[in-house]
Coordinates of C-alpha atoms in Angstrom, one line a residue:
Chain A
M1 CA 189.6 200.6 189.5
T2 CA 189.3 203.4 187.0
L3 CA 193.0 203.8 186.8
P4 CA 193.9 200.5 185.2
I5 CA 191.1 200.9 182.7
L6 CA 192.0 204.4 182.0
S7 CA 195.6 203.6 181.5
T8 CA 194.9 201.2 178.8
V9 CA 192.7 203.5 176.8
F10 CA 193.9 206.9 177.7
P11 CA 197.5 206.5 179.0
R12 CA 198.1 210.2 179.2
A13 CA 194.9 210.8 181.2
A14 CA 195.8 208.0 183.6
L15 CA 199.1 209.5 184.2
F16 CA 197.5 212.9 184.7
R17 CA 195.3 211.5 187.4
S18 CA 198.0 209.8 189.4
H19 CA 200.7 212.3 188.9
R20 CA 199.0 215.6 188.6
R21 CA 202.0 217.5 189.9
L22 CA 203.9 216.5 186.8
F23 CA 201.5 218.3 184.6
T24 CA 201.0 221.5 186.6
S25 CA 203.4 224.2 187.2
Q26 CA 202.4 224.5 190.8
P27 CA 205.1 224.0 193.3
A28 CA 205.1 220.9 195.3
R29 CA 202.9 221.3 198.3
E30 CA 204.0 220.3 201.7
T31 CA 202.7 217.0 202.8
P32 CA 200.1 217.9 205.3
Q33 CA 200.7 216.9 208.8
L34 CA 198.2 214.5 210.2
E35 CA 196.6 215.9 213.3
N36 CA 196.3 213.5 216.3
I37 CA 192.6 213.0 216.7
G38 CA 192.7 210.1 219.1
F39 CA 192.5 206.3 218.9
I40 CA 188.7 206.0 219.3
R41 CA 187.9 208.7 216.7
A42 CA 190.2 207.1 214.3
Y43 CA 189.3 203.5 214.6
G44 CA 185.7 203.8 216.0
K45 CA 183.8 203.6 212.7
P46 CA 185.5 200.7 211.1
V47 CA 185.5 198.6 214.3
A48 CA 181.8 199.3 214.8
T49 CA 181.0 198.3 211.2
I50 CA 183.0 195.1 211.5
F51 CA 181.3 194.3 214.8
L52 CA 177.8 194.9 213.5
W53 CA 178.3 192.7 210.4
S54 CA 179.8 189.8 212.3
A55 CA 177.0 190.0 214.8
L56 CA 174.4 189.7 212.1
T57 CA 176.2 186.8 210.5
Y58 CA 176.5 185.0 213.8
M59 CA 172.8 185.4 214.6
S60 CA 171.7 184.1 211.2
L61 CA 173.9 181.1 211.5
Q62 CA 172.5 180.5 214.9
A63 CA 169.0 180.5 213.6
M64 CA 169.8 178.1 210.8
W65 CA 171.5 175.7 213.1
S66 CA 168.7 175.7 215.7
K67 CA 166.1 175.0 213.0
L68 CA 167.9 172.0 211.7
Y69 CA 168.4 170.7 215.2
F70 CA 164.8 171.0 216.1
D71 CA 163.6 169.4 212.9
E72 CA 165.6 166.4 213.7
V73 CA 164.3 166.2 217.2
R74 CA 160.7 166.6 215.9
L75 CA 161.1 163.8 213.4
E76 CA 162.7 161.6 216.0
T77 CA 159.8 162.1 218.4
E78 CA 157.2 161.4 215.6
A79 CA 159.0 158.2 214.8
K80 CA 158.8 157.2 218.4
I81 CA 155.1 157.9 218.5
D82 CA 154.5 155.9 215.3
K83 CA 156.3 152.9 216.7
L84 CA 154.2 153.1 219.9
N85 CA 151.0 153.4 217.9
E86 CA 151.9 150.4 215.8
E87 CA 152.4 148.3 218.9
L88 CA 149.1 149.5 220.3
S89 CA 147.2 148.5 217.1
R90 CA 148.9 145.2 217.1
I91 CA 147.7 144.5 220.6
E92 CA 144.2 145.7 219.5
V93 CA 144.1 143.3 216.5
A94 CA 145.2 140.4 218.7
A95 CA 142.4 141.3 221.0
T96 CA 139.6 141.4 218.3
G97 CA 140.7 138.1 216.7
G98 CA 142.0 139.3 213.3
H99 CA 139.1 141.3 211.8
H100 CA 139.8 144.9 212.3
S101 CA 137.7 146.3 209.4
R102 CA 134.3 145.5 208.1
R103 CA 134.6 143.6 204.8
L104 CA 131.6 142.9 202.6
F105 CA 131.4 139.6 200.7
A106 CA 128.8 138.5 198.2
T107 CA 127.9 135.7 200.5
E108 CA 128.3 135.4 204.2
T109 CA 131.3 133.6 205.6
D110 CA 131.6 134.6 209.2
P111 CA 128.6 136.4 210.5
A112 CA 130.1 137.1 213.9
A113 CA 133.2 138.9 212.6
T114 CA 131.5 141.0 209.9
M115 CA 128.8 142.2 212.4
E116 CA 131.3 143.8 214.7
P117 CA 131.7 147.5 214.7
K118 CA 134.8 149.1 213.4
P119 CA 137.3 149.7 216.3
E120 CA 138.7 153.2 216.9
R121 CA 141.9 154.0 215.2
R122 CA 144.3 156.5 216.5
V123 CA 144.3 159.4 214.0
R124 CA 147.8 160.5 213.4
K125 CA 147.5 162.8 210.5
E126 CA 145.0 165.2 209.1
F127 CA 144.6 163.3 205.9
A128 CA 143.7 160.1 207.8
E129 CA 141.1 162.2 209.5
K130 CA 139.6 163.4 206.2
L131 CA 139.5 159.9 204.8
K132 CA 137.6 158.6 207.9
G133 CA 135.0 161.3 207.5
G134 CA 134.4 160.6 203.9
P135 CA 132.6 157.7 202.1
G136 CA 133.4 154.2 203.0
F137 CA 133.5 151.1 200.8
G138 CA 129.8 150.4 201.4
D139 CA 128.9 153.8 199.8
F140 CA 130.5 152.9 196.5
V141 CA 129.0 149.4 196.4
T142 CA 125.3 150.0 196.2
G143 CA 122.8 147.4 197.0
M144 CA 125.1 145.5 199.2
R145 CA 124.1 146.7 202.6
E146 CA 123.7 143.1 203.7
P147 CA 125.7 140.2 202.3
L148 CA 123.7 137.8 200.3
T149 CA 123.3 134.1 201.2
P150 CA 124.5 131.7 198.5
E151 CA 120.9 130.9 197.6
Q152 CA 120.0 134.6 197.2
A153 CA 123.1 135.1 195.0
M154 CA 122.1 132.2 192.7
Q155 CA 118.5 133.6 192.5
Q156 CA 119.8 137.0 191.3
A157 CA 122.1 135.4 188.7
E158 CA 119.2 133.3 187.4
A159 CA 116.9 136.3 187.2
V160 CA 119.4 138.1 184.9
Q161 CA 119.8 135.0 182.8
S162 CA 116.1 134.5 182.2
K163 CA 115.7 138.0 180.9
I164 CA 117.4 137.0 177.7
P165 CA 114.8 135.2 175.7
G166 CA 116.0 132.0 173.9
N167 CA 115.8 133.3 170.4
S168 CA 118.0 136.3 171.1
R169 CA 121.2 134.3 171.6
L170 CA 123.6 134.8 168.7
P171 CA 123.5 131.8 166.4
R172 CA 126.8 130.1 165.7
W173 CA 126.9 131.2 162.1
L174 CA 127.0 134.8 163.2
K175 CA 130.0 134.5 165.5
T176 CA 132.9 136.4 164.2
D177 CA 136.5 137.1 165.3
I178 CA 137.3 140.2 167.2
P179 CA 139.1 142.5 164.9
T180 CA 142.8 142.2 165.8
G181 CA 145.8 141.3 164.0
G182 CA 148.6 142.9 161.9
N183 CA 146.5 144.1 159.0
V184 CA 143.7 145.5 161.2
T185 CA 146.1 147.4 163.4
K186 CA 148.0 148.7 160.5
I187 CA 144.9 150.0 158.7
R188 CA 143.6 151.5 161.9
K189 CA 146.9 153.3 162.4
T190 CA 146.9 154.5 158.8
L191 CA 143.4 155.8 159.2
R192 CA 144.2 157.8 162.3
E193 CA 147.3 159.2 160.7
L194 CA 145.3 160.3 157.7
K195 CA 142.5 161.5 159.9
L196 CA 139.9 159.3 158.3
H197 CA 136.8 157.9 159.8
T198 CA 135.4 154.6 158.8
V199 CA 131.8 153.4 159.1
C200 CA 133.3 150.0 160.0
E201 CA 134.4 151.4 163.3
E202 CA 131.6 153.8 163.9
A203 CA 128.8 151.3 163.2
R204 CA 130.6 148.4 164.9
C205 CA 130.6 146.1 161.8
P206 CA 131.3 142.4 162.6
N207 CA 133.2 142.0 159.3
M208 CA 136.0 144.4 160.1
S209 CA 138.7 141.8 160.5
E210 CA 137.7 140.1 157.3
C211 CA 137.4 143.1 155.1
W212 CA 140.4 144.9 156.5
G213 CA 142.4 141.7 156.5
G214 CA 142.0 141.4 152.7
G215 CA 140.3 138.6 150.9
K216 CA 141.6 136.0 148.6
H217 CA 142.5 138.6 146.0
G218 CA 144.4 140.4 148.7
T219 CA 142.3 143.5 148.3
A220 CA 141.5 145.2 151.5
T221 CA 138.2 147.1 151.5
A222 CA 137.5 149.9 153.9
T223 CA 134.5 152.1 153.8
I224 CA 135.5 155.6 154.5
M225 CA 133.0 157.9 156.1
I226 CA 133.1 161.5 155.3
M227 CA 131.3 164.6 156.7
G228 CA 132.2 163.6 160.2
D229 CA 131.2 160.8 162.5
T230 CA 127.9 162.2 163.8
C231 CA 124.6 161.9 162.0
T232 CA 121.6 164.1 162.2
R233 CA 119.2 161.1 162.0
G234 CA 118.5 158.5 164.6
C235 CA 117.6 155.2 162.9
R236 CA 116.8 152.4 165.2
F237 CA 119.4 150.0 163.8
C238 CA 122.4 152.3 163.6
S239 CA 124.9 153.0 166.2
V240 CA 126.5 156.0 164.6
K241 CA 126.4 159.0 166.9
T242 CA 123.5 161.3 166.5
S243 CA 123.2 165.0 167.1
K244 CA 121.0 167.8 165.9
T245 CA 124.0 170.0 165.4
P246 CA 127.1 168.0 164.4
A247 CA 130.4 169.7 163.8
A248 CA 130.7 171.9 160.8
L249 CA 132.1 170.4 157.6
D250 CA 135.9 170.4 157.2
A251 CA 136.4 172.4 153.9
A252 CA 139.8 170.6 153.4
E253 CA 138.2 167.2 153.7
P254 CA 137.7 166.5 150.0
E255 CA 141.3 167.1 149.3
N256 CA 142.6 165.4 152.3
V257 CA 140.6 162.3 151.8
A258 CA 141.6 162.1 148.1
T259 CA 145.3 162.6 148.9
A260 CA 145.1 160.0 151.7
L261 CA 143.3 157.4 149.5
A262 CA 145.7 158.0 146.6
A263 CA 148.6 157.5 148.9
W264 CA 147.0 154.4 150.4
G265 CA 146.8 152.7 147.0
L266 CA 143.6 150.8 147.3
D267 CA 142.0 149.2 144.3
Y268 CA 138.5 149.7 145.4
V269 CA 137.2 152.3 147.8
V270 CA 133.8 152.7 149.2
L271 CA 132.8 156.2 150.4
T272 CA 129.9 156.7 152.6
S273 CA 128.7 159.5 154.8
V274 CA 126.4 160.4 157.6
D275 CA 123.2 162.3 157.0
R276 CA 123.6 166.0 157.3
D277 CA 120.1 167.4 157.4
D278 CA 121.5 170.5 159.2
L279 CA 123.3 171.7 156.0
P280 CA 121.4 173.6 153.3
D281 CA 122.5 171.2 150.6
F282 CA 122.6 168.2 152.9
G283 CA 126.3 167.7 152.1
S284 CA 125.8 167.1 148.4
A285 CA 128.4 169.5 147.1
H286 CA 130.9 168.2 149.6
F287 CA 130.3 164.6 148.7
A288 CA 130.6 165.4 145.0
S289 CA 133.8 167.4 145.5
T290 CA 135.4 164.5 147.4
V291 CA 134.6 162.0 144.6
R292 CA 136.0 164.4 142.0
N293 CA 139.2 164.9 144.0
I294 CA 139.7 161.2 144.3
R295 CA 139.1 160.7 140.6
E296 CA 141.7 163.4 139.9
R297 CA 144.4 161.9 142.1
A298 CA 143.7 158.2 141.5
P299 CA 142.1 157.7 138.1
Q300 CA 142.5 153.9 138.3
M301 CA 140.7 153.5 141.6
M302 CA 137.2 152.1 141.6
I303 CA 134.9 154.3 143.6
E304 CA 131.6 153.2 145.2
C305 CA 129.5 155.7 147.1
L306 CA 126.8 154.9 149.6
T307 CA 124.9 158.1 149.8
P308 CA 122.2 159.7 152.0
D309 CA 118.8 160.3 150.4
F310 CA 119.3 164.1 150.2
L311 CA 115.6 164.2 151.2
G312 CA 114.9 163.0 147.6
R313 CA 115.9 166.3 146.0
P314 CA 116.9 165.8 142.4
E315 CA 119.2 168.8 142.2
L316 CA 121.2 167.4 145.2
I317 CA 121.4 163.8 143.9
E318 CA 122.6 164.8 140.4
P319 CA 126.0 166.4 141.4
V320 CA 127.0 163.2 143.3
A321 CA 125.8 161.0 140.5
L322 CA 127.8 162.9 137.9
S323 CA 130.9 163.3 140.0
G324 CA 132.7 160.4 138.4
L325 CA 132.0 157.4 140.6
D326 CA 131.6 153.8 139.4
V327 CA 128.9 152.5 141.6
Y328 CA 126.1 154.5 143.2
A329 CA 124.6 152.9 146.3
H330 CA 121.7 153.9 148.4
N331 CA 120.1 151.5 150.9
I332 CA 116.4 150.8 151.0
E333 CA 117.2 149.1 154.4
T334 CA 113.9 147.3 154.8
V335 CA 110.4 146.6 153.4
E336 CA 107.8 149.3 152.8
A337 CA 105.7 148.4 155.8
L338 CA 108.5 148.7 158.3
Q339 CA 110.2 151.9 157.0
R340 CA 108.6 154.2 159.6
S341 CA 109.4 151.8 162.3
V342 CA 113.0 150.9 161.5
R343 CA 114.4 154.1 159.9
D344 CA 114.4 157.7 161.0
H345 CA 111.2 159.5 160.4
R346 CA 112.7 161.6 157.6
A347 CA 113.5 158.6 155.5
N348 CA 110.9 156.6 153.6
Y349 CA 110.4 154.0 150.9
K350 CA 109.3 156.1 148.0
Q351 CA 112.0 158.7 148.6
S352 CA 114.8 156.1 148.6
M353 CA 113.3 154.4 145.5
F354 CA 113.2 157.8 143.8
V355 CA 116.9 158.4 144.6
L356 CA 117.8 155.1 142.9
A357 CA 115.5 155.8 139.9
H358 CA 116.8 159.3 139.5
V359 CA 120.4 158.3 139.5
K360 CA 119.7 155.8 136.7
K361 CA 117.9 158.5 134.8
T362 CA 120.8 161.0 135.3
K363 CA 123.5 158.6 134.2
P364 CA 122.3 155.3 132.7
T365 CA 125.8 153.8 132.6
L366 CA 126.2 154.2 136.3
L367 CA 125.8 151.0 138.3
T368 CA 123.3 151.3 141.2
K369 CA 123.2 149.3 144.3
S370 CA 120.9 148.8 147.3
S371 CA 120.8 146.8 150.5
I372 CA 118.1 145.1 152.6
M373 CA 118.3 144.1 156.3
L374 CA 116.5 140.9 157.2
G375 CA 115.4 139.9 160.6
V376 CA 113.6 143.1 161.7
G377 CA 110.1 141.6 161.4
E378 CA 109.5 141.5 157.7
T379 CA 107.6 138.7 155.8
D380 CA 108.9 136.9 152.7
E381 CA 106.3 138.4 150.5
E382 CA 107.4 141.9 151.5
V383 CA 111.0 141.1 150.8
L384 CA 110.2 139.7 147.4
Q385 CA 108.1 142.8 146.6
T386 CA 111.0 145.1 147.7
M387 CA 113.4 143.2 145.5
K388 CA 111.0 143.5 142.6
D389 CA 110.6 147.2 143.2
L390 CA 114.4 147.6 143.2
R391 CA 114.7 145.9 139.9
A392 CA 112.0 148.0 138.5
V393 CA 113.9 151.2 139.2
G394 CA 117.0 149.7 137.5
V395 CA 119.1 148.7 140.5
D396 CA 121.9 146.4 139.3
I397 CA 123.3 145.1 142.5
V398 CA 121.4 144.1 145.7
T399 CA 122.8 142.9 149.0
L400 CA 120.9 141.2 151.8
G401 CA 122.2 140.8 155.3
Q402 CA 121.1 140.0 158.8
Y403 CA 120.3 142.8 161.2
M404 CA 122.5 142.6 164.3
R405 CA 121.8 144.7 167.3
P406 CA 124.8 147.0 167.7
T407 CA 124.1 148.0 171.3
K408 CA 121.5 147.6 174.0
R409 CA 120.0 150.9 173.1
H410 CA 119.0 149.8 169.7
M411 CA 116.2 147.8 168.1
K412 CA 115.9 144.2 169.1
V413 CA 116.5 141.5 166.5
H414 CA 113.2 140.0 165.6
E415 CA 114.6 136.9 163.9
Y416 CA 117.9 135.3 163.0
V417 CA 117.5 134.3 159.4
T418 CA 119.3 131.1 158.5
P419 CA 122.1 130.9 155.9
E420 CA 119.9 128.6 153.8
K421 CA 117.2 131.3 153.6
F422 CA 119.9 133.7 152.5
K423 CA 120.9 131.4 149.8
H424 CA 117.3 131.3 148.7
W425 CA 117.2 135.1 148.4
E426 CA 120.4 135.0 146.4
Q427 CA 118.7 132.7 143.9
V428 CA 115.6 135.0 143.8
G429 CA 117.9 137.9 143.1
N430 CA 119.6 136.2 140.2
E431 CA 116.2 135.1 138.8
L432 CA 114.9 138.7 139.0
G433 CA 117.8 139.8 136.8
F434 CA 120.2 141.7 139.2
L435 CA 123.7 142.0 137.8
Y436 CA 124.7 140.3 141.1
T437 CA 123.2 139.5 144.4
A438 CA 125.2 139.3 147.6
S439 CA 123.2 137.5 150.2
G440 CA 124.4 136.1 153.6
P441 CA 124.0 136.8 157.3
L442 CA 127.1 138.9 157.5
V443 CA 126.8 140.5 154.1
R444 CA 126.7 144.3 154.3
S445 CA 126.4 146.9 151.6
S446 CA 130.1 147.2 151.1
Y447 CA 131.2 143.8 152.4
K448 CA 134.2 142.9 150.4
A449 CA 132.5 145.1 147.7
G450 CA 135.6 145.2 145.5
E451 CA 136.2 141.5 145.6
F452 CA 132.5 140.6 145.1
F453 CA 132.2 143.0 142.2
I454 CA 135.2 141.8 140.4
S455 CA 134.8 138.1 141.0
E456 CA 131.1 138.2 140.1
I457 CA 131.7 140.2 136.9
L458 CA 134.6 138.0 135.9
R459 CA 132.7 134.8 136.7
K460 CA 129.7 135.8 134.7
R461 CA 131.7 136.8 131.7
S462 CA 134.8 134.7 131.4
A463 CA 138.1 136.5 131.6
V464 CA 139.0 135.3 128.1
A465 CA 136.1 137.1 126.6
A466 CA 136.9 140.2 128.6
A467 CA 140.6 140.1 127.5
K468 CA 139.5 139.5 123.9
A469 CA 137.2 142.5 124.0
L470 CA 140.0 144.6 125.5
A471 CA 142.5 143.5 122.9
A472 CA 140.0 144.3 120.2
E473 CA 139.7 147.8 121.6
G474 CA 143.5 148.1 121.9
R475 CA 143.6 148.9 125.6
D476 CA 146.0 147.5 128.1
G477 CA 143.2 146.0 130.3
S478 CA 145.4 145.6 133.3
N479 CA 143.2 147.6 135.6
L480 CA 139.8 146.8 137.0
R481 CA 138.0 149.8 135.7
D482 CA 138.8 149.0 132.1
I483 CA 137.8 145.4 132.5
S484 CA 134.5 146.2 134.1
A485 CA 133.9 149.0 131.6
S486 CA 134.4 146.7 128.7
I487 CA 132.2 144.0 130.3
A488 CA 129.5 146.6 130.9
T489 CA 129.7 147.7 127.3
E490 CA 129.5 144.1 126.2
E491 CA 126.5 143.6 128.4
R492 CA 124.7 146.6 127.0
K493 CA 125.4 145.6 123.5
K494 CA 124.1 142.1 124.2
A495 CA 121.0 143.5 126.0
A496 CA 120.4 145.8 123.1
L497 CA 120.6 142.9 120.7
D498 CA 118.3 140.8 122.8
S499 CA 115.7 143.5 123.1
A500 CA 116.0 144.2 119.4
S501 CA 115.4 140.5 118.5
L502 CA 112.4 140.2 120.8
Chain B
M1 CA 128.4 164.1 200.0
L2 CA 126.4 161.8 197.6
S3 CA 123.5 163.2 195.6
K4 CA 120.1 162.0 196.4
E5 CA 119.1 158.6 195.1
V6 CA 115.6 158.2 193.7
T7 CA 113.8 154.9 193.2
V8 CA 111.2 154.5 190.5
T9 CA 109.4 151.6 189.0
F10 CA 109.4 150.8 185.3
I11 CA 106.4 148.8 184.0
E12 CA 107.4 146.8 180.9
P13 CA 104.8 146.1 178.2
D14 CA 104.4 142.5 179.4
G15 CA 103.6 143.6 182.9
N16 CA 107.0 143.0 184.4
E17 CA 107.9 145.6 187.0
V18 CA 111.5 146.7 187.4
Q19 CA 112.6 148.8 190.4
A20 CA 115.3 151.2 189.4
T21 CA 117.4 153.5 191.6
G22 CA 119.3 156.3 190.1
E23 CA 121.0 159.5 191.1
E24 CA 119.2 162.8 190.9
G25 CA 119.7 164.3 187.4
T26 CA 119.9 161.0 185.5
N27 CA 117.5 160.9 182.6
L28 CA 114.9 158.2 182.5
M29 CA 116.3 156.6 179.3
E30 CA 119.7 156.2 180.9
L31 CA 118.2 154.8 184.1
A32 CA 116.3 152.2 182.1
H33 CA 119.5 151.2 180.3
E34 CA 121.4 150.8 183.5
N35 CA 118.7 148.5 184.8
D36 CA 118.3 146.4 181.7
V37 CA 114.8 147.7 181.0
D38 CA 113.7 147.3 177.4
L39 CA 113.8 150.9 176.4
E40 CA 115.5 151.9 173.2
G41 CA 117.4 155.0 172.7
A42 CA 118.3 155.1 169.0
C43 CA 119.6 158.6 169.0
E44 CA 121.2 158.3 172.4
G45 CA 119.4 161.2 173.9
A46 CA 119.8 163.7 171.0
C47 CA 116.0 164.3 170.8
A48 CA 116.0 163.1 167.2
C49 CA 113.8 160.0 167.5
S50 CA 110.9 158.7 169.5
T51 CA 112.2 155.4 170.7
C52 CA 112.6 156.3 174.4
H53 CA 108.9 157.3 174.7
V54 CA 107.5 156.6 178.2
I55 CA 104.1 157.1 179.8
L56 CA 104.0 158.8 183.2
D57 CA 101.5 159.2 186.0
E58 CA 99.3 162.2 185.5
S59 CA 100.3 163.8 188.8
V60 CA 104.0 163.5 188.0
F61 CA 103.4 164.6 184.4
D62 CA 101.8 167.8 185.5
S63 CA 104.6 168.7 187.9
L64 CA 107.3 168.4 185.2
P65 CA 108.5 171.3 183.2
E66 CA 106.8 171.8 179.8
P67 CA 108.4 169.8 177.0
T68 CA 110.3 171.9 174.4
D69 CA 109.1 172.2 170.9
E70 CA 111.8 169.7 169.7
E71 CA 110.6 167.2 172.1
N72 CA 107.0 167.7 171.1
D73 CA 107.9 167.3 167.5
M74 CA 109.5 164.0 168.2
L75 CA 106.8 162.8 170.5
D76 CA 104.2 163.3 167.8
L77 CA 105.9 160.5 165.9
A78 CA 105.8 158.1 168.7
F79 CA 103.4 155.1 168.6
G80 CA 100.8 154.8 171.3
L81 CA 101.0 158.4 172.3
T82 CA 99.0 159.4 175.4
D83 CA 98.3 162.6 177.2
T84 CA 101.0 161.9 179.7
S85 CA 103.7 160.8 177.3
R86 CA 107.2 162.2 177.5
L87 CA 110.5 161.3 175.9
G88 CA 112.5 159.5 178.5
C89 CA 115.8 161.1 177.6
Q90 CA 114.4 164.6 178.3
V91 CA 113.0 163.8 181.8
L92 CA 115.5 164.1 184.6
L93 CA 115.1 162.4 187.9
T94 CA 114.2 164.6 190.9
P95 CA 113.6 163.6 194.5
E96 CA 109.9 164.5 194.0
M97 CA 109.7 161.5 191.6
E98 CA 110.4 159.0 194.4
G99 CA 108.2 156.0 193.9
M100 CA 107.0 157.1 190.4
R101 CA 105.6 154.4 188.1
I102 CA 106.8 154.7 184.5
K103 CA 104.9 152.7 181.9
L104 CA 106.5 151.7 178.7
P105 CA 104.4 151.9 175.6
S106 CA 102.6 148.7 174.7
A107 CA 104.2 148.5 171.3
T108 CA 106.5 150.3 168.9
R109 CA 105.6 151.1 165.3
N110 CA 106.6 147.6 164.4
F111 CA 103.1 146.3 163.4
Y112 CA 104.1 142.9 162.3
V113 CA 105.9 142.0 165.4
D114 CA 102.9 142.1 167.7
G115 CA 100.4 141.5 165.0
A116 CA 98.5 144.7 165.8
K117 CA 97.1 147.0 163.2
P118 CA 97.4 150.7 163.8
S119 CA 94.2 152.3 165.0
H120 CA 93.3 155.8 164.1
H121 CA 93.7 158.4 166.9

C-alpha cells in the first residue's frame, strides 16, 4: 500500500524500500532456508481464523432466517384466530336478533332491544381492552340516561322556546347579511397581513358586509382598532375582550398602522381604540403618535378618531386633539340616568361631556362627534336632553343607533326602536343644529362615516358652491379634505356673519 | 375518570328555578350561561364589572374562601348588594356545594326597566 503512494511522490525512496540491496554495499545474503515446522503449525492459525469467522456468519444468518420464519407463522396463526372470532360473533349477532350494542335515541323505538345488556366480546388486543374499560357513549351524552318519549321531547323543546320572550325576537328591519363575499374576504386578508385589528370584527358589528363592501361612492370604511384587542373596562353592551392586564403596547404600532393604511389607499379611515386604564397615560401618547404617523404618510387621508375618555384628564385629551385628525369622536353611549347601569363604572356622563367640550376648546376648528345607543331603557325626554347637552358642548355630528345584544353574556335589549322613531330623532337632530345627524337602527358611530360625511356636507352645500369657493382660493379641490375644509370655512364665515347681524 | 358533577339551583328574579349541573371547578357565571340562566357577564370573568353578582346561602357563603380585594371592589358597585353576595365568576363549584340555591339579584342598576327607585343602604 505504501509502496505505490511512495513511488509517485518519492520514487527514489520507494526504490530504496523495495530494492535495498541496490543501495547498500553489503554483499548479497544467502536466501535463508525455510525450516520444516510441520503442516499443522504452518496452516493452523489461518485455518482456525477462517473457521471461526464462517461459523459466526452462519450462526447470524441462521438467527435471521428463523426470526422471519416464525414471524410468518405467528401472523398466519393470528389471522386464523381472527377469522374464527368473526365467525363466532356473526353467530352471536344472529342469535341476539341484530342489536349487539346499546344505542341511545332521543325517543324510544324498540324498548326490548335497547334494554338488553351488552354481550361479551372476545378481547383480542390490549387496545380493545383499554377502550372497553373507559367511558362509553352514555358518559359523553349527559342527561340521556333514559330515552325520552316523543311527548317528553316536545315538552323540552317548548320549554326552551318559551324562555325567549316575544319582544326579544329580532325585528325584520334589523336582519343583516352575514359578512361574506369578495370584498369582505379581501379586506379581512389585508387586515391580517398588515396585522391590524378592527372593532368591526371584535365587537361583532352587523354592518360589516355593508361597510367593507363599499357604498355607492365605492369607498370602503373600516374602523381600525389600535392598542390591542383587549380592553380594561367591561361595559355591558360591548363584546370586546376584557382583562385587567392586557398585553403591553406594541411600540412599532403607530408606524406599522400608518404604513399599512397608506399602502391600503383608503379615502377615509376611522381609528378607534380600547380603553387602557392600565397605562399611566391611558394610551394618549400612543394614539396621538399613530395619528401623526398617518398624517405624515398619507396627507390626503381623512382621519376620524373615536377615543376613550382618558378619565377626563385634559393633558391626555389635548395631544390626541392636536395630532392632526379631522373628526374627533367620543361616544356618550346613553342618557345620564343609565350611565352607571350601561357603561363601565369608570365612565360617566359628565366626564364624557367634558372630553367633547375640552376638544372643542383646544381646537375649535376640529369637528366633534358623539353617538347614542337606543333601546337600553331610556325615555324620549332623556334622549332629547342628551342631544341638547351634546349640542351645548359644541358637538357637530351625532349618530343614533339601536343597541343589539352581541352575545348571551351581555345586557338584554330593552326595546327595539322602530325605523320611524329613528327618523324622528334625525329631524330633532337637524332642528337642534347639528352639522349632520345619522339616525337609524343599524347606524353606528363610524357606519359609512366617510360616505355620510361627504354626502351630507356636499348635500347641504351644493358642489357648485364648493367648487367655486375652491377655484377662488386657487386650489385643485380634487381631494375630500380640501372640499370639506373649504365648506367648513364657508360655514364659519356664514355663522360669523349671522351672529354679527343678530 | 370524570370529575365530580355538582348540581345547584339558580333562582331567577321572577321566581323561576333552574337546575344546573356542572363539573367541579366551573365558575357560577359559566354554569349559568351553559344553562341559559339570565346572568350577565360583561367582562367575561375578568373581575372588571359587577354584572355576574349572585346571592348565596349563608352557610355556603361562610364556607367559601374570602373574596379578594379586587372582587370586593367590584362587588361594592353591584346593585342590591347583600351580606352573602359574591361575584359569580369568582366562585368555583365544589362537591360541598351540591344542592346549593343561588339567588340572582332582583334587579340590575337599570332603574327605568323595573320602575324601581334606588333606596339608600
